[in-house]
Amino acid sequence: MNILHISAECFPIAKVGGLADVVGALPKYQKEFVTTSNVVMPFYNNKFTQSNTFEKVYENFIALGHEYYNFKILKLNNNQLGFDLFCVDVPCLIFKEYVYSNDDTERFLAFQIAALDWILTLDEKPDVIHTHDHHTGLIPFMMSNSFKYETLKEIPTILTIHNAQYQGWFSHEKVNLIPPFNFDNVGLIDWGGNINSLATAIKCAWKVTTVSPSYMEELKIKANGLEDLLNHESAKCVGILNGIDSKVWNPETDDRLIKNFSTKTVLSGKKGNKEWLCKEFNLDSKKPLFAFIGRLVGEKGADLFPEIFKKALAENDISILLLGSGHKETEEKLTSMPKENFNTFIGYDEKLAHIIYAGADFLLMPSRVEPCGLNQMYSLRYGTVPVVNAIGGLKDTIVDIENKNGFGIRHNGVTVDNVTKAITRASEFYSEEKEFKKNLKRIMSINHSWNNSAQEYVTLYKSLKE
Ligand code: ADP
C-alpha cells in the first residue's frame, strides 16, 4: 500500500506548529505497516532547503485561472527523513521563506493543483491520499469533481483536522482559480456564502480524522461555524490521538540538550539543564520552574498570561520562563513585566524549546482549545509535569494526581483563578520531594510514541480499499 501525505508543513523542513511535527513523524512510523508513506509539501526558500540538495523529477505549467505558472517537483536527495519528500516549487508564488502569509489562497491553490497535476502523470498512483488541514482541503473536491482529475476519482482521500479554527475561506469571485468542474456541484465548496476549504474537505474526503478523540467530540459543539457540518458527517469522522517522534524527542540522545539523561539519571540530567536555563535567564534554580512554550494566541490562553503570572508569582515561591511569539499586545505586556523570578524569550527557538522541556519542573498549558497538543507529551518524556486545562488532547493524555495513577495537574476552565490555583497545587506537589521525584521517572516511561496511532491510521486506510 502506498500512502501520500500532502501538507503545508513538515518537520524539519518548515515548521510553524504541531502540524509539522505530525507530518514529519507519521510517515516514518507508518512505513512499518505499508510499502511507502511519502510527503508532498510546498518548496519554501528557507534554511533547510538552502542547505540540502534536491533532484528535479517533474516540470510543467499549471493554470491558475487565466494565468500560467511554471512549476517543478523537487525530490530531496539522500533519505535522511525516513521517507521520500517531494516539494512543489512554483517560483512566482511559493518560493518564499515564510509558510503562511496574506496571499495564501493563490499560493496554496497553486500548490494543490501542481501536486495533483504531477500525481496524474505517475505510473504508480498512491493508494490513499492523506490531506492535512485547510491548506490541502480542496484536493478531495478537485479529485472527485474537476474534469481534468477524472482518473484520480477512485483514490480514497483522508482529511486530518489539526486545527479547525483556520478554514481557508475565500470569495466565490475566485472560483475560476479552481480547475473547471461540474457547476451543479458548486455547493460542495460553499459554506456560509464563501468558499471554505476545510468545510469542502469535510464534505468530500472519504474519511475525516481529528488529532484526538476528545477534539472530535468538542468540534461537534464548537468548531468556528462548522458544528452542523461535523454532526452531519459524523459517520465518517474519527479521532486518532497523535503520537510523538520518540526518535527525535529522546532525552538520552537529544543533541540540543545541555545534559542528556535517562529515567535512571533524570535528577542530575534535569538539574544540568535547569541550571543552564536559570543562569541564562537570571532565575533561581532552587525554586520550582514553570515554563510555557508556544504561540501567544487566545487559543493557548495567552491573553491571560500577564495576570496569571503576576498572581502566581505573588502567591507562590516559584519562577516562570516563557518561550513564544504571537499577539503583539501580549508580547509587549509580557516583556514589560518585572524580571523578578520571571523571564521571556519572544521568538521561535527549537533548541531552547528542547532545553526547556528538559530543564523545567512544570509545563503550563492553559489552552482554551487544544486539538491534541504535543507539548504535554514532550514534557512527559523529558520528566516535566504538565499543568493543563482539561480540554481536547490534554484531557485524553493527562490524568490529575488526585486520581488513581495520576501524574499531572489538571484544571477545568481557563480563568486567572483556576490557573493560579493549579500552579499552587503544582508547587505543593513539588515540595513533596519523594513523591515528586518518583513521579518524574513514571512520566518519562509513559509511551506516547507514534507506533499505535500510525497503525490506527493504516487500519483506516485499509478499510477504504476493501
Ligand atoms: P500548535 O500546533 O497549536 O502550535 P502543538 O502543541 O500541536 O501546538 O505543537 C507545537 C509545537 O511547536 C511543539 O513542537 C512546540 O515545541 C513548538 N513550538 C511552539 N512555539 C515555539 C517556539 N516559540 N519556539 C520553539 N518551539 C515552539
PDB file of C-alpha atoms in Angstrom, residues 183-353:
ATOM      1  CA  PHE A 183     -21.010  23.685 -11.634  1.00  0.00           C
ATOM      2  CA  ASP A 184     -24.057  21.792 -10.331  1.00  0.00           C
ATOM      3  CA  ASN A 185     -21.717  20.750  -7.511  1.00  0.00           C
ATOM      4  CA  VAL A 186     -20.604  24.246  -6.508  1.00  0.00           C
ATOM      5  CA  GLY A 187     -22.491  23.766  -3.231  1.00  0.00           C
ATOM      6  CA  LEU A 188     -19.756  21.372  -2.140  1.00  0.00           C
ATOM      7  CA  ILE A 189     -17.190  24.169  -1.877  1.00  0.00           C
ATOM      8  CA  ASP A 190     -19.531  26.644  -0.222  1.00  0.00           C
ATOM      9  CA  TRP A 191     -20.073  27.216   3.473  1.00  0.00           C
ATOM     10  CA  GLY A 192     -21.922  30.285   4.669  1.00  0.00           C
ATOM     11  CA  GLY A 193     -21.651  32.118   1.342  1.00  0.00           C
ATOM     12  CA  ASN A 194     -17.883  31.763   0.910  1.00  0.00           C
ATOM     13  CA  ILE A 195     -15.615  29.092  -0.474  1.00  0.00           C
ATOM     14  CA  ASN A 196     -14.420  27.277   2.635  1.00  0.00           C
ATOM     15  CA  SER A 197     -11.519  24.865   2.059  1.00  0.00           C
ATOM     16  CA  LEU A 198     -11.855  23.000   5.334  1.00  0.00           C
ATOM     17  CA  ALA A 199     -15.631  22.581   5.015  1.00  0.00           C
ATOM     18  CA  THR A 200     -15.089  21.352   1.433  1.00  0.00           C
ATOM     19  CA  ALA A 201     -12.689  18.680   2.630  1.00  0.00           C
ATOM     20  CA  ILE A 202     -15.062  17.607   5.421  1.00  0.00           C
ATOM     21  CA  LYS A 203     -17.759  17.121   2.767  1.00  0.00           C
ATOM     22  CA  CYS A 204     -15.605  15.468   0.099  1.00  0.00           C
ATOM     23  CA  ALA A 205     -12.904  13.404   1.851  1.00  0.00           C
ATOM     24  CA  TRP A 206     -13.747   9.744   2.262  1.00  0.00           C
ATOM     25  CA  LYS A 207     -12.793   9.878   5.949  1.00  0.00           C
ATOM     26  CA  VAL A 208     -12.142  12.726   8.348  1.00  0.00           C
ATOM     27  CA  THR A 209      -9.933  12.404  11.388  1.00  0.00           C
ATOM     28  CA  THR A 210      -9.075  14.779  14.211  1.00  0.00           C
ATOM     29  CA  VAL A 211      -5.879  14.601  16.215  1.00  0.00           C
ATOM     30  CA  SER A 212      -7.564  13.387  19.404  1.00  0.00           C
ATOM     31  CA  PRO A 213     -10.903  11.704  20.226  1.00  0.00           C
ATOM     32  CA  SER A 214     -11.993  14.485  22.604  1.00  0.00           C
ATOM     33  CA  TYR A 215     -11.339  17.173  19.971  1.00  0.00           C
ATOM     34  CA  MET A 216     -13.696  15.387  17.589  1.00  0.00           C
ATOM     35  CA  GLU A 217     -16.465  15.490  20.191  1.00  0.00           C
ATOM     36  CA  GLU A 218     -15.730  19.128  21.068  1.00  0.00           C
ATOM     37  CA  LEU A 219     -15.877  20.185  17.395  1.00  0.00           C
ATOM     38  CA  LYS A 220     -19.426  18.927  17.154  1.00  0.00           C
ATOM     39  CA  ILE A 221     -20.303  21.595  19.729  1.00  0.00           C
ATOM     40  CA  LYS A 222     -17.816  24.376  18.858  1.00  0.00           C
ATOM     41  CA  ALA A 223     -15.993  24.471  15.520  1.00  0.00           C
ATOM     42  CA  ASN A 224     -15.902  28.080  14.356  1.00  0.00           C
ATOM     43  CA  GLY A 225     -19.101  27.627  12.340  1.00  0.00           C
ATOM     44  CA  LEU A 226     -18.612  24.018  11.189  1.00  0.00           C
ATOM     45  CA  GLU A 227     -20.534  22.324  14.052  1.00  0.00           C
ATOM     46  CA  ASP A 228     -23.595  21.347  11.962  1.00  0.00           C
ATOM     47  CA  LEU A 229     -21.424  20.039   9.161  1.00  0.00           C
ATOM     48  CA  LEU A 230     -19.374  17.859  11.512  1.00  0.00           C
ATOM     49  CA  ASN A 231     -22.516  16.482  13.134  1.00  0.00           C
ATOM     50  CA  HIS A 232     -23.949  15.757   9.693  1.00  0.00           C
ATOM     51  CA  GLU A 233     -20.766  13.975   8.562  1.00  0.00           C
ATOM     52  CA  SER A 234     -20.106  12.249  11.901  1.00  0.00           C
ATOM     53  CA  ALA A 235     -20.418   8.737  10.432  1.00  0.00           C
ATOM     54  CA  LYS A 236     -17.146   9.176   8.549  1.00  0.00           C
ATOM     55  CA  CYS A 237     -15.337  11.034  11.346  1.00  0.00           C
ATOM     56  CA  VAL A 238     -12.980   9.542  13.909  1.00  0.00           C
ATOM     57  CA  GLY A 239     -10.465  10.899  16.442  1.00  0.00           C
ATOM     58  CA  ILE A 240      -6.967   9.381  16.452  1.00  0.00           C
ATOM     59  CA  LEU A 241      -4.566  10.654  19.097  1.00  0.00           C
ATOM     60  CA  ASN A 242      -1.254  11.999  17.774  1.00  0.00           C
ATOM     61  CA  GLY A 243       1.943  10.395  18.907  1.00  0.00           C
ATOM     62  CA  ILE A 244       5.379  11.907  19.303  1.00  0.00           C
ATOM     63  CA  ASP A 245       8.510  11.108  17.364  1.00  0.00           C
ATOM     64  CA  SER A 246      10.344   9.349  20.143  1.00  0.00           C
ATOM     65  CA  LYS A 247      13.462   9.167  17.966  1.00  0.00           C
ATOM     66  CA  VAL A 248      13.695  12.976  17.768  1.00  0.00           C
ATOM     67  CA  TRP A 249      12.291  13.564  21.261  1.00  0.00           C
ATOM     68  CA  ASN A 250      14.577  11.346  23.297  1.00  0.00           C
ATOM     69  CA  PRO A 251      16.326  12.939  26.314  1.00  0.00           C
ATOM     70  CA  GLU A 252      19.029  10.234  26.168  1.00  0.00           C
ATOM     71  CA  THR A 253      20.191  11.206  22.676  1.00  0.00           C
ATOM     72  CA  ASP A 254      18.786  14.706  22.030  1.00  0.00           C
ATOM     73  CA  ASP A 255      21.840  16.710  20.905  1.00  0.00           C
ATOM     74  CA  ARG A 256      20.103  20.015  21.619  1.00  0.00           C
ATOM     75  CA  LEU A 257      20.236  19.391  25.381  1.00  0.00           C
ATOM     76  CA  ILE A 258      22.877  20.704  27.779  1.00  0.00           C
ATOM     77  CA  LYS A 259      22.862  17.334  29.530  1.00  0.00           C
ATOM     78  CA  ASN A 260      21.313  14.091  28.297  1.00  0.00           C
ATOM     79  CA  PHE A 261      19.532  11.778  30.706  1.00  0.00           C
ATOM     80  CA  SER A 262      17.506   8.598  31.074  1.00  0.00           C
ATOM     81  CA  THR A 263      14.978   7.560  33.721  1.00  0.00           C
ATOM     82  CA  LYS A 264      17.951   6.439  35.837  1.00  0.00           C
ATOM     83  CA  THR A 265      19.779   9.766  35.602  1.00  0.00           C
ATOM     84  CA  VAL A 266      16.736  12.040  35.431  1.00  0.00           C
ATOM     85  CA  LEU A 267      17.523  14.005  38.590  1.00  0.00           C
ATOM     86  CA  SER A 268      21.062  15.015  37.676  1.00  0.00           C
ATOM     87  CA  GLY A 269      20.113  15.387  33.992  1.00  0.00           C
ATOM     88  CA  LYS A 270      17.254  17.758  34.636  1.00  0.00           C
ATOM     89  CA  LYS A 271      19.375  19.669  37.138  1.00  0.00           C
ATOM     90  CA  GLY A 272      22.049  20.316  34.472  1.00  0.00           C
ATOM     91  CA  ASN A 273      19.509  21.713  32.016  1.00  0.00           C
ATOM     92  CA  LYS A 274      17.672  23.708  34.682  1.00  0.00           C
ATOM     93  CA  GLU A 275      20.857  25.320  35.966  1.00  0.00           C
ATOM     94  CA  TRP A 276      21.820  26.382  32.449  1.00  0.00           C
ATOM     95  CA  LEU A 277      18.349  27.873  31.883  1.00  0.00           C
ATOM     96  CA  CYS A 278      18.339  29.690  35.214  1.00  0.00           C
ATOM     97  CA  LYS A 279      21.786  31.163  34.569  1.00  0.00           C
ATOM     98  CA  GLU A 280      20.810  32.214  31.052  1.00  0.00           C
ATOM     99  CA  PHE A 281      17.528  33.800  32.175  1.00  0.00           C
ATOM    100  CA  ASN A 282      18.586  35.056  35.587  1.00  0.00           C
ATOM    101  CA  LEU A 283      16.308  32.800  37.647  1.00  0.00           C
ATOM    102  CA  ASP A 284      16.848  30.988  40.944  1.00  0.00           C
ATOM    103  CA  SER A 285      17.384  27.294  40.235  1.00  0.00           C
ATOM    104  CA  LYS A 286      16.247  26.354  43.765  1.00  0.00           C
ATOM    105  CA  LYS A 287      12.679  27.391  43.052  1.00  0.00           C
ATOM    106  CA  PRO A 288      10.319  25.185  41.033  1.00  0.00           C
ATOM    107  CA  LEU A 289      10.494  26.326  37.409  1.00  0.00           C
ATOM    108  CA  PHE A 290       7.237  26.683  35.460  1.00  0.00           C
ATOM    109  CA  ALA A 291       7.512  27.132  31.688  1.00  0.00           C
ATOM    110  CA  PHE A 292       5.346  27.885  28.702  1.00  0.00           C
ATOM    111  CA  ILE A 293       6.304  27.140  25.087  1.00  0.00           C
ATOM    112  CA  GLY A 294       4.019  28.069  22.233  1.00  0.00           C
ATOM    113  CA  ARG A 295       2.069  30.550  20.199  1.00  0.00           C
ATOM    114  CA  LEU A 296       0.872  33.597  22.158  1.00  0.00           C
ATOM    115  CA  VAL A 297      -2.738  33.444  20.998  1.00  0.00           C
ATOM    116  CA  GLY A 298      -6.161  33.259  22.627  1.00  0.00           C
ATOM    117  CA  GLU A 299      -6.410  29.506  21.933  1.00  0.00           C
ATOM    118  CA  LYS A 300      -3.445  28.976  24.272  1.00  0.00           C
ATOM    119  CA  GLY A 301      -4.913  31.306  26.941  1.00  0.00           C
ATOM    120  CA  ALA A 302      -2.051  33.761  26.296  1.00  0.00           C
ATOM    121  CA  ASP A 303      -4.132  36.934  26.769  1.00  0.00           C
ATOM    122  CA  LEU A 304      -4.447  35.988  30.474  1.00  0.00           C
ATOM    123  CA  PHE A 305      -0.727  35.233  30.985  1.00  0.00           C
ATOM    124  CA  PRO A 306       0.286  38.664  32.355  1.00  0.00           C
ATOM    125  CA  GLU A 307      -2.411  38.481  35.044  1.00  0.00           C
ATOM    126  CA  ILE A 308      -1.900  34.787  35.767  1.00  0.00           C
ATOM    127  CA  PHE A 309       1.856  35.169  36.111  1.00  0.00           C
ATOM    128  CA  LYS A 310       1.560  38.236  38.355  1.00  0.00           C
ATOM    129  CA  LYS A 311      -0.832  36.457  40.730  1.00  0.00           C
ATOM    130  CA  ALA A 312       1.008  33.124  40.658  1.00  0.00           C
ATOM    131  CA  LEU A 313       4.364  34.801  41.405  1.00  0.00           C
ATOM    132  CA  ALA A 314       2.849  36.801  44.252  1.00  0.00           C
ATOM    133  CA  GLU A 315       1.266  33.740  45.871  1.00  0.00           C
ATOM    134  CA  ASN A 316       3.985  31.115  45.330  1.00  0.00           C
ATOM    135  CA  ASP A 317       7.747  30.800  45.673  1.00  0.00           C
ATOM    136  CA  ILE A 318       8.343  29.873  42.030  1.00  0.00           C
ATOM    137  CA  SER A 319       9.987  31.018  38.774  1.00  0.00           C
ATOM    138  CA  ILE A 320       8.353  31.297  35.375  1.00  0.00           C
ATOM    139  CA  LEU A 321      10.005  31.205  31.933  1.00  0.00           C
ATOM    140  CA  LEU A 322       8.146  31.759  28.680  1.00  0.00           C
ATOM    141  CA  LEU A 323       9.201  30.991  25.100  1.00  0.00           C
ATOM    142  CA  GLY A 324       6.833  32.071  22.370  1.00  0.00           C
ATOM    143  CA  SER A 325       5.549  34.685  20.000  1.00  0.00           C
ATOM    144  CA  GLY A 326       2.195  35.824  18.702  1.00  0.00           C
ATOM    145  CA  HIS A 327      -0.099  38.725  19.511  1.00  0.00           C
ATOM    146  CA  LYS A 328       1.970  41.890  19.735  1.00  0.00           C
ATOM    147  CA  GLU A 329      -0.010  43.309  22.672  1.00  0.00           C
ATOM    148  CA  THR A 330       0.542  40.161  24.749  1.00  0.00           C
ATOM    149  CA  GLU A 331       4.229  40.108  23.784  1.00  0.00           C
ATOM    150  CA  GLU A 332       4.616  43.722  24.918  1.00  0.00           C
ATOM    151  CA  LYS A 333       2.783  43.164  28.213  1.00  0.00           C
ATOM    152  CA  LEU A 334       4.947  40.141  28.957  1.00  0.00           C
ATOM    153  CA  THR A 335       8.253  41.775  28.087  1.00  0.00           C
ATOM    154  CA  SER A 336       7.440  44.788  30.237  1.00  0.00           C
ATOM    155  CA  MET A 337       6.690  42.670  33.338  1.00  0.00           C
ATOM    156  CA  PRO A 338       9.296  42.930  36.161  1.00  0.00           C
ATOM    157  CA  LYS A 339      12.063  40.379  35.608  1.00  0.00           C
ATOM    158  CA  GLU A 340      11.798  39.075  39.128  1.00  0.00           C
ATOM    159  CA  ASN A 341      11.589  35.268  39.117  1.00  0.00           C
ATOM    160  CA  PHE A 342      10.274  35.728  35.595  1.00  0.00           C
ATOM    161  CA  ASN A 343      11.718  35.940  32.115  1.00  0.00           C
ATOM    162  CA  THR A 344      10.683  35.640  28.489  1.00  0.00           C
ATOM    163  CA  PHE A 345      12.206  34.784  25.145  1.00  0.00           C
ATOM    164  CA  ILE A 346       9.951  36.260  22.486  1.00  0.00           C
ATOM    165  CA  GLY A 347      10.575  34.348  19.275  1.00  0.00           C
ATOM    166  CA  TYR A 348      10.902  30.836  17.901  1.00  0.00           C
ATOM    167  CA  ASP A 349      13.841  28.709  19.022  1.00  0.00           C
ATOM    168  CA  GLU A 350      13.774  24.944  18.558  1.00  0.00           C
ATOM    169  CA  LYS A 351      16.936  24.299  20.623  1.00  0.00           C
ATOM    170  CA  LEU A 352      15.762  26.418  23.539  1.00  0.00           C
ATOM    171  CA  ALA A 353      12.396  24.629  23.461  1.00  0.00           C
TER     172      ALA A 353
END
